[in-house]
Amino acid sequence: MKHKIEEIRGKNFVKVGTAEEFFKCSTGAEDMQARENLKRIIEPWLSAALQTDHLAMLIGAGFTAAVCQIASVNSSSMGTANFGKFDEKINAYAEKAATRLGRGKYNIEDQLRTAISLLQGYEIDGEEDNSKDLRECIDNVLSEFSESILSSECNLFRTVKSDNNQAAFKAIAMLKSFLLTFASRNATRERTHIFTTNYDRMIEYGCDLAGIKILDRFWGKIIPKFEESPSGIDYYYRTLDAKNEFRFAEGVVRYTKIHGSVDWYEEGGVVYRDALRFGAEKVQLPTGDSYKDHLMIYPNSMKSVETAFYPYAELFRDFSSAICRPNSTLVTYGYGFGDTHINKIIKEMLHTPSTHIVIIAYSVDARLEAFLKQINMAQVTLLAGEEFASLENLVNYYLPKAAIDTLTETASKLVEARRGYVESGKGGENNNDAEL
């Protein structure tokens, strides 16, 4: 790499293959020409990356923020929470843990993880008063956290339903186009596998609007149940002109929420998906349940040693098995590289020389910088900065068209074939078939 990683902090920077370039974005004609020049470099490279044998995506909180920004609505926050009299103790340890793990500033996930560990300590020591008070604090924090997660969905849903809201229509169009680019691989190739650390349902909402079918570990219609063993079930259709011949349906993705979801819940040691409508303001708990024991968002309820890592262990195995294969490409968008357990798997993937990672990030901060210094930069495509983090810019200027574009592909082959025919001298000047 020509430039030091420290030099690209806070700048729009492109690294595609051996090409490296800084980019200053504005609305001037000169910069529009610069965008076109960058597009000629970025789009073909991404098109090739999206056609590797195995394609996976890792989407973080920045994706939801980007969609909400286009729609001019507020998105959920991953800030910190208030645990009352336990605040000082929880925050002190959460800060130490976040620093040790290289996460930078601690957030609500670090606080919840610490709070649940502290609660277990109180329960072991038999401190019933502290156990009761902390349990109530955790429940209140989870209640507010779940409502914050749902707020981004609710805000977008309300805006979409309002009449003639052009910002909302644009946000939905960008959401669908972004997902279709990665979901519409040729059906003869392995399905794109989308992974997300998000708890909201923005990706599911976009897939529904775009007509993308989702395959995940949940099976059932009324009460979808989490299946422990990954299923090989897929979508096929039978061709009319052949007997007993089946083809893969197009527009299908595999989908995994590796930190859980706001609509997952645990009951009797089994994880289910709730029928929580998109746009709901609050999670409805069954009578007698608490948020701590009901919600399956990371960290989970940790009721016992046996269930402490269920279903997260299975989800992370899916992530590892999907990306740690030869000729694999992983595309990250909106992911901040603050989760060491995820980073470890990605670094394991990059130990295979034929693998590649495409990182689309708002900026190169301390966490991303630390990650980049531990891997081989020859296996990295980097689109960093506000220019590329903008979902609108990404869709309009840099992402390739959906792969299932048979008209363009056929036309290109015809033009290429006829060019060779004319250049060989076999086509006459008056032969109208020699040109397209």
C-alpha positions as a Python dict, from the first residue, in 0.01 Angstrom:
ca = {
    (1, 'M'): (0, 0, 0),
    (2, 'K'): (142, 334, -108),
    (3, 'H'): (-10, 543, 169),
    (4, 'K'): (23, 481, 540),
    (5, 'I'): (-304, 393, 710),
    (6, 'E'): (-264, 691, 945),
    (7, 'E'): (-266, 926, 642),
    (8, 'I'): (-620, 837, 534),
    (9, 'R'): (-798, 911, 862),
    (10, 'G'): (-1103, 1133, 815),
    (11, 'K'): (-1062, 1155, 435),
    (12, 'N'): (-1241, 1017, 131),
    (13, 'F'): (-1005, 746, 17),
    (14, 'V'): (-1026, 471, -244),
    (15, 'K'): (-812, 161, -265),
    (16, 'V'): (-912, -68, -551),
    (17, 'G'): (-654, -326, -651),
    (18, 'T'): (-327, -135, -686),
    (19, 'A'): (-503, 199, -745),
    (20, 'E'): (-517, 443, -453),
    (21, 'E'): (-674, 786, -463),
    (22, 'F'): (-798, 1064, -235),
    (23, 'F'): (-1124, 1232, -333),
    (24, 'K'): (-1265, 1569, -229),
    (25, 'C'): (-1641, 1568, -273),
    (26, 'S'): (-1858, 1866, -363),
    (27, 'T'): (-2133, 1945, -610),
    (28, 'G'): (-1914, 2116, -869),
    (29, 'A'): (-1880, 1997, -1228),
    (30, 'E'): (-1513, 1918, -1172),
    (31, 'D'): (-1592, 1678, -890),
    (32, 'M'): (-1873, 1520, -1091),
    (33, 'Q'): (-1610, 1438, -1352),
    (34, 'A'): (-1390, 1298, -1073),
    (35, 'R'): (-1684, 1079, -968),
    (36, 'E'): (-1714, 947, -1321),
    (37, 'N'): (-1344, 868, -1328),
    (38, 'L'): (-1370, 685, -996),
    (39, 'K'): (-1674, 496, -1119),
    (40, 'R'): (-1473, 356, -1410),
    (41, 'I'): (-1231, 210, -1156),
    (42, 'I'): (-1469, 103, -881),
    (43, 'E'): (-1771, -41, -1065),
    (44, 'P'): (-1593, -308, -1275),
    (45, 'W'): (-1387, -414, -974),
    (46, 'L'): (-1697, -452, -755),
    (47, 'S'): (-1876, -638, -1036),
    (48, 'A'): (-1593, -892, -1040),
    (49, 'A'): (-1589, -917, -660),
    (50, 'L'): (-1965, -986, -653),
    (51, 'Q'): (-1923, -1279, -889),
    (52, 'T'): (-1676, -1478, -678),
    (53, 'D'): (-1777, -1830, -577),
    (54, 'H'): (-1889, -1728, -228),
    (55, 'L'): (-2029, -1382, -150),
    (56, 'A'): (-2125, -1256, 196),
    (57, 'M'): (-2219, -919, 339),
    (58, 'L'): (-2174, -784, 690),
    (59, 'I'): (-2405, -492, 764),
    (60, 'G'): (-2381, -279, 1078),
    (61, 'A'): (-2568, 5, 1243),
    (62, 'G'): (-2443, 253, 982),
    (63, 'F'): (-2680, 97, 728),
    (64, 'T'): (-2993, 186, 925),
    (65, 'A'): (-2851, 533, 991),
    (66, 'A'): (-2788, 583, 618),
    (67, 'V'): (-3145, 484, 521),
    (68, 'C'): (-3294, 707, 792),
    (69, 'Q'): (-3072, 997, 686),
    (70, 'I'): (-3208, 988, 330),
    (71, 'A'): (-3564, 975, 467),
    (72, 'S'): (-3484, 1265, 707),
    (73, 'V'): (-3590, 1067, 1015),
    (74, 'N'): (-3406, 983, 1337),
    (75, 'S'): (-3241, 643, 1373),
    (76, 'S'): (-3182, 444, 1692),
    (77, 'S'): (-2879, 512, 1910),
    (78, 'M'): (-2613, 278, 2048),
    (79, 'G'): (-2511, 526, 2318),
    (80, 'T'): (-2503, 461, 2690),
    (81, 'A'): (-2777, 391, 2945),
    (82, 'N'): (-2839, 489, 3308),
    (83, 'F'): (-2827, 211, 3570),
    (84, 'G'): (-2901, 431, 3873),
    (85, 'K'): (-2697, 350, 4184),
    (86, 'F'): (-2505, 85, 3991),
    (87, 'D'): (-2393, 332, 3725),
    (88, 'E'): (-2043, 402, 3854),
    (89, 'K'): (-1953, 38, 3907),
    (90, 'I'): (-2096, -78, 3574),
    (91, 'N'): (-1943, 206, 3370),
    (92, 'A'): (-1597, 164, 3525),
    (93, 'Y'): (-1579, -203, 3434),
    (94, 'A'): (-1747, -153, 3092),
    (95, 'E'): (-1485, 108, 3007),
    (96, 'K'): (-1199, -125, 3106),
    (97, 'A'): (-1349, -409, 2904),
    (98, 'A'): (-1404, -190, 2596),
    (99, 'T'): (-1046, -59, 2614),
    (100, 'R'): (-904, -409, 2655),
    (101, 'L'): (-1099, -532, 2353),
    (102, 'G'): (-1002, -232, 2142),
    (103, 'R'): (-1361, -113, 2109),
    (104, 'G'): (-1286, 247, 2205),
    (105, 'K'): (-1571, 415, 2393),
    (106, 'Y'): (-1802, 169, 2568),
    (107, 'N'): (-2169, 159, 2469),
    (108, 'I'): (-2495, 11, 2594),
    (109, 'E'): (-2396, -342, 2490),
    (110, 'D'): (-2084, -324, 2709),
    (111, 'Q'): (-2295, -188, 2994),
    (112, 'L'): (-2557, -463, 2963),
    (113, 'R'): (-2294, -734, 2947),
    (114, 'T'): (-2135, -594, 3265),
    (115, 'A'): (-2471, -547, 3438),
    (116, 'I'): (-2576, -908, 3375),
    (117, 'S'): (-2242, -1036, 3507),
    (118, 'L'): (-2281, -815, 3815),
    (119, 'L'): (-2634, -947, 3868),
    (120, 'Q'): (-2507, -1304, 3860),
    (121, 'G'): (-2247, -1209, 4121),
    (122, 'Y'): (-2515, -1065, 4350),
    (123, 'E'): (-2727, -1376, 4305),
    (124, 'I'): (-2430, -1601, 4390),
    (125, 'D'): (-2356, -1395, 4703),
    (126, 'G'): (-2721, -1402, 4804),
    (127, 'E'): (-2755, -1021, 4801),
    (128, 'E'): (-3129, -1019, 4738),
    (129, 'D'): (-3184, -643, 4767),
    (130, 'N'): (-2911, -556, 4517),
    (131, 'S'): (-3024, -841, 4290),
    (132, 'K'): (-3381, -711, 4288),
    (133, 'D'): (-3280, -348, 4226),
    (134, 'L'): (-3033, -433, 3951),
    (135, 'R'): (-3279, -668, 3784),
    (136, 'E'): (-3529, -382, 3767),
    (137, 'C'): (-3262, -149, 3626),
    (138, 'I'): (-3169, -399, 3356),
    (139, 'D'): (-3533, -447, 3265),
    (140, 'N'): (-3588, -70, 3235),
    (141, 'V'): (-3277, -28, 3021),
    (142, 'L'): (-3380, -316, 2791),
    (143, 'S'): (-3730, -168, 2764),
    (144, 'E'): (-3593, 170, 2658),
    (145, 'F'): (-3335, 5, 2432),
    (146, 'S'): (-3597, -203, 2249),
    (147, 'E'): (-3814, 107, 2200),
    (148, 'S'): (-3510, 293, 2064),
    (149, 'I'): (-3448, 9, 1815),
    (150, 'L'): (-3812, 19, 1706),
    (151, 'S'): (-3808, 399, 1678),
    (152, 'S'): (-3607, 396, 1354),
    (153, 'E'): (-3852, 147, 1201),
    (154, 'C'): (-4150, 344, 1330),
    (155, 'N'): (-4016, 677, 1205),
    (156, 'L'): (-3946, 541, 857),
    (157, 'F'): (-4278, 355, 838),
    (158, 'R'): (-4476, 666, 932),
    (159, 'T'): (-4287, 876, 679),
    (160, 'V'): (-4343, 621, 402),
    (161, 'K'): (-4715, 611, 478),
    (162, 'S'): (-4746, 989, 467),
    (163, 'D'): (-4859, 1133, 136),
    (164, 'N'): (-4610, 1261, -126),
    (165, 'N'): (-4304, 1234, 95),
    (166, 'Q'): (-4029, 1238, -164),
    (167, 'A'): (-3750, 1183, 90),
    (168, 'A'): (-3914, 860, 208),
    (169, 'F'): (-3967, 738, -149),
    (170, 'K'): (-3601, 806, -225),
    (171, 'A'): (-3490, 619, 90),
    (172, 'I'): (-3697, 315, -6),
    (173, 'A'): (-3564, 324, -364),
    (174, 'M'): (-3203, 337, -239),
    (175, 'L'): (-3272, 58, 12),
    (176, 'K'): (-3415, -172, -255),
    (177, 'S'): (-3148, -94, -513),
    (178, 'F'): (-2867, -154, -264),
    (179, 'L'): (-3002, -495, -161),
    (180, 'L'): (-3084, -602, -517),
    (181, 'T'): (-2726, -537, -628),
    (182, 'F'): (-2601, -803, -388),
    (183, 'A'): (-2902, -1035, -392),
    (184, 'S'): (-2939, -1075, -768),
    (185, 'R'): (-2645, -1302, -840),
    (186, 'N'): (-2699, -1556, -1112),
    (187, 'A'): (-2900, -1845, -967),
    (188, 'T'): (-2631, -2094, -1068),
    (189, 'R'): (-2398, -1937, -810),
    (190, 'E'): (-2420, -1982, -437),
    (191, 'R'): (-2665, -1754, -260),
    (192, 'T'): (-2542, -1428, -116),
    (193, 'H'): (-2534, -1461, 263),
    (194, 'I'): (-2622, -1139, 446),
    (195, 'F'): (-2507, -1108, 806),
    (196, 'T'): (-2597, -819, 1032),
    (197, 'T'): (-2521, -705, 1385),
    (198, 'N'): (-2837, -492, 1382),
    (199, 'Y'): (-3138, -568, 1601),
    (200, 'D'): (-3388, -383, 1379),
    (201, 'R'): (-3571, -524, 1075),
    (202, 'M'): (-3466, -266, 813),
    (203, 'I'): (-3301, -529, 591),
    (204, 'E'): (-3603, -761, 610),
    (205, 'Y'): (-3829, -466, 523),
    (206, 'G'): (-3614, -377, 222),
    (207, 'C'): (-3608, -739, 102),
    (208, 'D'): (-3986, -759, 119),
    (209, 'L'): (-4025, -439, -82),
    (210, 'A'): (-3769, -555, -340),
    (211, 'G'): (-3922, -902, -375),
    (212, 'I'): (-3614, -1074, -234),
    (213, 'K'): (-3683, -1407, -63),
    (214, 'I'): (-3502, -1475, 264),
    (215, 'L'): (-3370, -1809, 386),
    (216, 'D'): (-3277, -1817, 755),
    (217, 'R'): (-3286, -2060, 1046),
    (218, 'F'): (-3651, -1990, 1132),
    (219, 'W'): (-3921, -2220, 999),
    (220, 'G'): (-4295, -2183, 1038),
    (221, 'K'): (-4559, -1922, 958),
    (222, 'I'): (-4754, -1844, 1274),
    (223, 'I'): (-4480, -1914, 1530),
    (224, 'P'): (-4147, -1937, 1344),
    (225, 'K'): (-3904, -2154, 1542),
    (226, 'F'): (-3524, -2137, 1541),
    (227, 'E'): (-3371, -2454, 1399),
    (228, 'E'): (-3039, -2557, 1551),
    (229, 'S'): (-2911, -2737, 1241),
    (230, 'P'): (-2858, -2527, 926),
    (231, 'S'): (-3098, -2632, 654),
    (232, 'G'): (-3019, -2691, 289),
    (233, 'I'): (-3370, -2589, 185),
    (234, 'D'): (-3381, -2352, -113),
    (235, 'Y'): (-3622, -2210, -373),
    (236, 'Y'): (-3659, -2394, -705),
    (237, 'Y'): (-3900, -2394, -997),
    (238, 'R'): (-3977, -2653, -1261),
    (239, 'T'): (-3916, -2564, -1625),
    (240, 'L'): (-4213, -2614, -1855),
    (241, 'D'): (-4015, -2747, -2152),
    (242, 'A'): (-3834, -3025, -1968),
    (243, 'K'): (-3943, -3325, -1768),
    (244, 'N'): (-3836, -3332, -1403),
    (245, 'E'): (-3590, -3045, -1454),
    (246, 'F'): (-3566, -2785, -1180),
    (247, 'R'): (-3384, -2454, -1165),
    (248, 'F'): (-3288, -2228, -877),
    (249, 'A'): (-3518, -1930, -832),
    (250, 'E'): (-3352, -1590, -860),
    (251, 'G'): (-3353, -1312, -601),
    (252, 'V'): (-3295, -1532, -295),
    (253, 'V'): (-3054, -1462, -7),
    (254, 'R'): (-2949, -1635, 312),
    (255, 'Y'): (-2980, -1415, 617),
    (256, 'T'): (-2833, -1426, 969),
    (257, 'K'): (-2870, -1176, 1255),
    (258, 'I'): (-2563, -1269, 1459),
    (259, 'H'): (-2652, -1056, 1763),
    (260, 'G'): (-3020, -1145, 1774),
    (261, 'S'): (-3324, -936, 1691),
    (262, 'V'): (-3582, -719, 1859),
    (263, 'D'): (-3853, -967, 1755),
    (264, 'W'): (-3681, -1282, 1888),
    (265, 'Y'): (-3782, -1432, 2222),
    (266, 'E'): (-3697, -1737, 2426),
    (267, 'E'): (-3949, -1971, 2583),
    (268, 'G'): (-3879, -2310, 2736),
    (269, 'G'): (-3527, -2320, 2596),
    (270, 'V'): (-3649, -2259, 2240),
    (271, 'V'): (-3605, -1938, 2040),
    (272, 'Y'): (-3903, -1806, 1841),
    (273, 'R'): (-3966, -1506, 1619),
    (274, 'D'): (-4255, -1288, 1729),
    (275, 'A'): (-4521, -1148, 1498),
    (276, 'L'): (-4411, -789, 1568),
    (277, 'R'): (-4530, -561, 1289),
    (278, 'F'): (-4291, -322, 1119),
    (279, 'G'): (-4367, 22, 1259),
    (280, 'A'): (-4463, -100, 1608),
    (281, 'E'): (-4365, 133, 1892),
    (282, 'K'): (-4320, -125, 2167),
    (283, 'V'): (-4246, -493, 2225),
    (284, 'Q'): (-4550, -660, 2379),
    (285, 'L'): (-4443, -894, 2658),
    (286, 'P'): (-4645, -1199, 2770),
    (287, 'T'): (-4800, -1163, 3115),
    (288, 'G'): (-4545, -1217, 3391),
    (289, 'D'): (-4239, -1190, 3162),
    (290, 'S'): (-3957, -939, 3193),
    (291, 'Y'): (-3757, -784, 2913),
    (292, 'K'): (-3443, -948, 3053),
    (293, 'D'): (-3591, -1298, 3026),
    (294, 'H'): (-3791, -1240, 2708),
    (295, 'L'): (-3580, -1045, 2458),
    (296, 'M'): (-3315, -1230, 2260),
    (297, 'I'): (-3087, -938, 2183),
    (298, 'Y'): (-2718, -954, 2261),
    (299, 'P'): (-2628, -1009, 2538),
    (300, 'N'): (-2904, -1259, 2595),
    (301, 'S'): (-3077, -1351, 2919),
    (302, 'M'): (-2803, -1603, 3011),
    (303, 'K'): (-3039, -1805, 3230),
    (304, 'S'): (-2793, -2089, 3268),
    (305, 'V'): (-2458, -2213, 3147),
    (306, 'E'): (-2630, -2437, 2892),
    (307, 'T'): (-2819, -2151, 2725),
    (308, 'A'): (-2558, -1878, 2771),
    (309, 'F'): (-2437, -1903, 2414),
    (310, 'Y'): (-2759, -2024, 2252),
    (311, 'P'): (-2842, -1939, 1976),
    (312, 'Y'): (-2539, -1712, 1924),
    (313, 'A'): (-2286, -1995, 1897),
    (314, 'E'): (-2483, -2142, 1604),
    (315, 'L'): (-2510, -1801, 1436),
    (316, 'F'): (-2136, -1737, 1459),
    (317, 'R'): (-2067, -2083, 1320),
    (318, 'D'): (-2281, -1986, 1020),
    (319, 'F'): (-2072, -1671, 977),
    (320, 'S'): (-1744, -1859, 997),
    (321, 'S'): (-1848, -2139, 762),
    (322, 'A'): (-1987, -1889, 507),
    (323, 'I'): (-1677, -1670, 471),
    (324, 'C'): (-1380, -1893, 559),
    (325, 'R'): (-1362, -2061, 219),
    (326, 'P'): (-1142, -2018, -87),
    (327, 'N'): (-1250, -1759, -346),
    (328, 'S'): (-1479, -1580, -100),
    (329, 'T'): (-1563, -1211, -89),
    (330, 'L'): (-1697, -1031, 218),
    (331, 'V'): (-1851, -684, 175),
    (332, 'T'): (-1891, -473, 491),
    (333, 'Y'): (-2109, -163, 512),
    (334, 'G'): (-2186, 34, 826),
    (335, 'Y'): (-1984, -203, 1043),
    (336, 'G'): (-1741, -28, 1280),
    (337, 'F'): (-1498, -318, 1347),
    (338, 'G'): (-1558, -286, 1720),
    (339, 'D'): (-1656, -649, 1780),
    (340, 'T'): (-1344, -856, 1841),
    (341, 'H'): (-1532, -1187, 1805),
    (342, 'I'): (-1636, -1087, 1451),
    (343, 'N'): (-1297, -938, 1360),
    (344, 'K'): (-1129, -1263, 1463),
    (345, 'I'): (-1337, -1463, 1214),
    (346, 'I'): (-1269, -1212, 935),
    (347, 'K'): (-894, -1230, 1000),
    (348, 'E'): (-919, -1610, 990),
    (349, 'M'): (-1094, -1580, 653),
    (350, 'L'): (-812, -1363, 513),
    (351, 'H'): (-554, -1630, 596),
    (352, 'T'): (-670, -1791, 270),
    (353, 'P'): (-498, -1599, -13),
    (354, 'S'): (-792, -1618, -256),
    (355, 'T'): (-1031, -1440, -19),
    (356, 'H'): (-1108, -1068, -36),
    (357, 'I'): (-1281, -805, 177),
    (358, 'V'): (-1454, -490, 51),
    (359, 'I'): (-1482, -231, 329),
    (360, 'I'): (-1723, 60, 285),
    (361, 'A'): (-1686, 287, 587),
    (362, 'Y'): (-1770, 642, 694),
    (363, 'S'): (-1412, 697, 808),
    (364, 'V'): (-1093, 516, 902),
    (365, 'D'): (-1105, 550, 1281),
    (366, 'A'): (-887, 389, 1549),
    (367, 'R'): (-1078, 58, 1540),
    (368, 'L'): (-1066, 17, 1163),
    (369, 'E'): (-705, 134, 1158),
    (370, 'A'): (-608, -132, 1414),
    (371, 'F'): (-785, -400, 1207),
    (372, 'L'): (-620, -296, 880),
    (373, 'K'): (-274, -312, 1036),
    (374, 'Q'): (-328, -681, 1118),
    (375, 'I'): (-422, -802, 769),
    (376, 'N'): (-275, -819, 420),
    (377, 'M'): (-383, -498, 242),
    (378, 'A'): (-349, -672, -96),
    (379, 'Q'): (-673, -855, -5),
    (380, 'V'): (-859, -532, 76),
    (381, 'T'): (-1076, -298, -129),
    (382, 'L'): (-1136, 16, 76),
    (383, 'L'): (-1398, 285, 9),
    (384, 'A'): (-1366, 520, 305),
    (385, 'G'): (-1522, 856, 371),
    (386, 'E'): (-1851, 1043, 361),
    (387, 'E'): (-1867, 1015, -18),
    (388, 'F'): (-1889, 635, -10),
    (389, 'A'): (-2074, 594, 321),
    (390, 'S'): (-2365, 785, 164),
    (391, 'L'): (-2610, 518, 51),
    (392, 'E'): (-2741, 751, -219),
    (393, 'N'): (-2394, 815, -367),
    (394, 'L'): (-2306, 449, -342),
    (395, 'V'): (-2616, 337, -533),
    (396, 'N'): (-2615, 618, -791),
    (397, 'Y'): (-2246, 625, -877),
    (398, 'Y'): (-2044, 325, -765),
    (399, 'L'): (-2239, 2, -721),
    (400, 'P'): (-2273, -218, -1029),
    (401, 'K'): (-2609, -300, -1180),
    (402, 'A'): (-2789, -610, -1062),
    (403, 'A'): (-2611, -921, -1190),
    (404, 'I'): (-2929, -1065, -1339),
    (405, 'D'): (-2925, -838, -1642),
    (406, 'T'): (-2944, -1083, -1932),
    (407, 'L'): (-3032, -819, -2193),
    (408, 'T'): (-2715, -618, -2131),
    (409, 'E'): (-2505, -934, -2116),
    (410, 'T'): (-2649, -1073, -2442),
    (411, 'A'): (-2620, -737, -2619),
    (412, 'S'): (-2255, -703, -2512),
    (413, 'K'): (-2175, -1050, -2647),
    (414, 'L'): (-2347, -970, -2978),
    (415, 'V'): (-2159, -643, -3017),
    (416, 'E'): (-1828, -813, -2939),
    (417, 'A'): (-1897, -1101, -3179),
    (418, 'R'): (-2003, -873, -3465),
    (419, 'R'): (-1705, -645, -3412),
    (420, 'G'): (-1478, -942, -3468),
    (421, 'Y'): (-1676, -1036, -3779),
    (422, 'V'): (-1643, -688, -3932),
    (423, 'E'): (-1272, -658, -3844),
    (424, 'S'): (-1201, -989, -4014),
    (425, 'G'): (-1312, -834, -4344),
    (426, 'K'): (-1591, -1085, -4402),
    (427, 'G'): (-1867, -833, -4361),
    (428, 'G'): (-1942, -602, -4653),
    (429, 'E'): (-1978, -229, -4614),
    (430, 'N'): (-2345, -246, -4708),
    (431, 'N'): (-2420, -542, -4482),
    (432, 'N'): (-2664, -400, -4226),
    (433, 'D'): (-2626, -709, -4009),
    (434, 'A'): (-2259, -632, -3950),
    (435, 'E'): (-2345, -356, -3702),
    (436, 'L'): (-2582, -345, -3411),
}
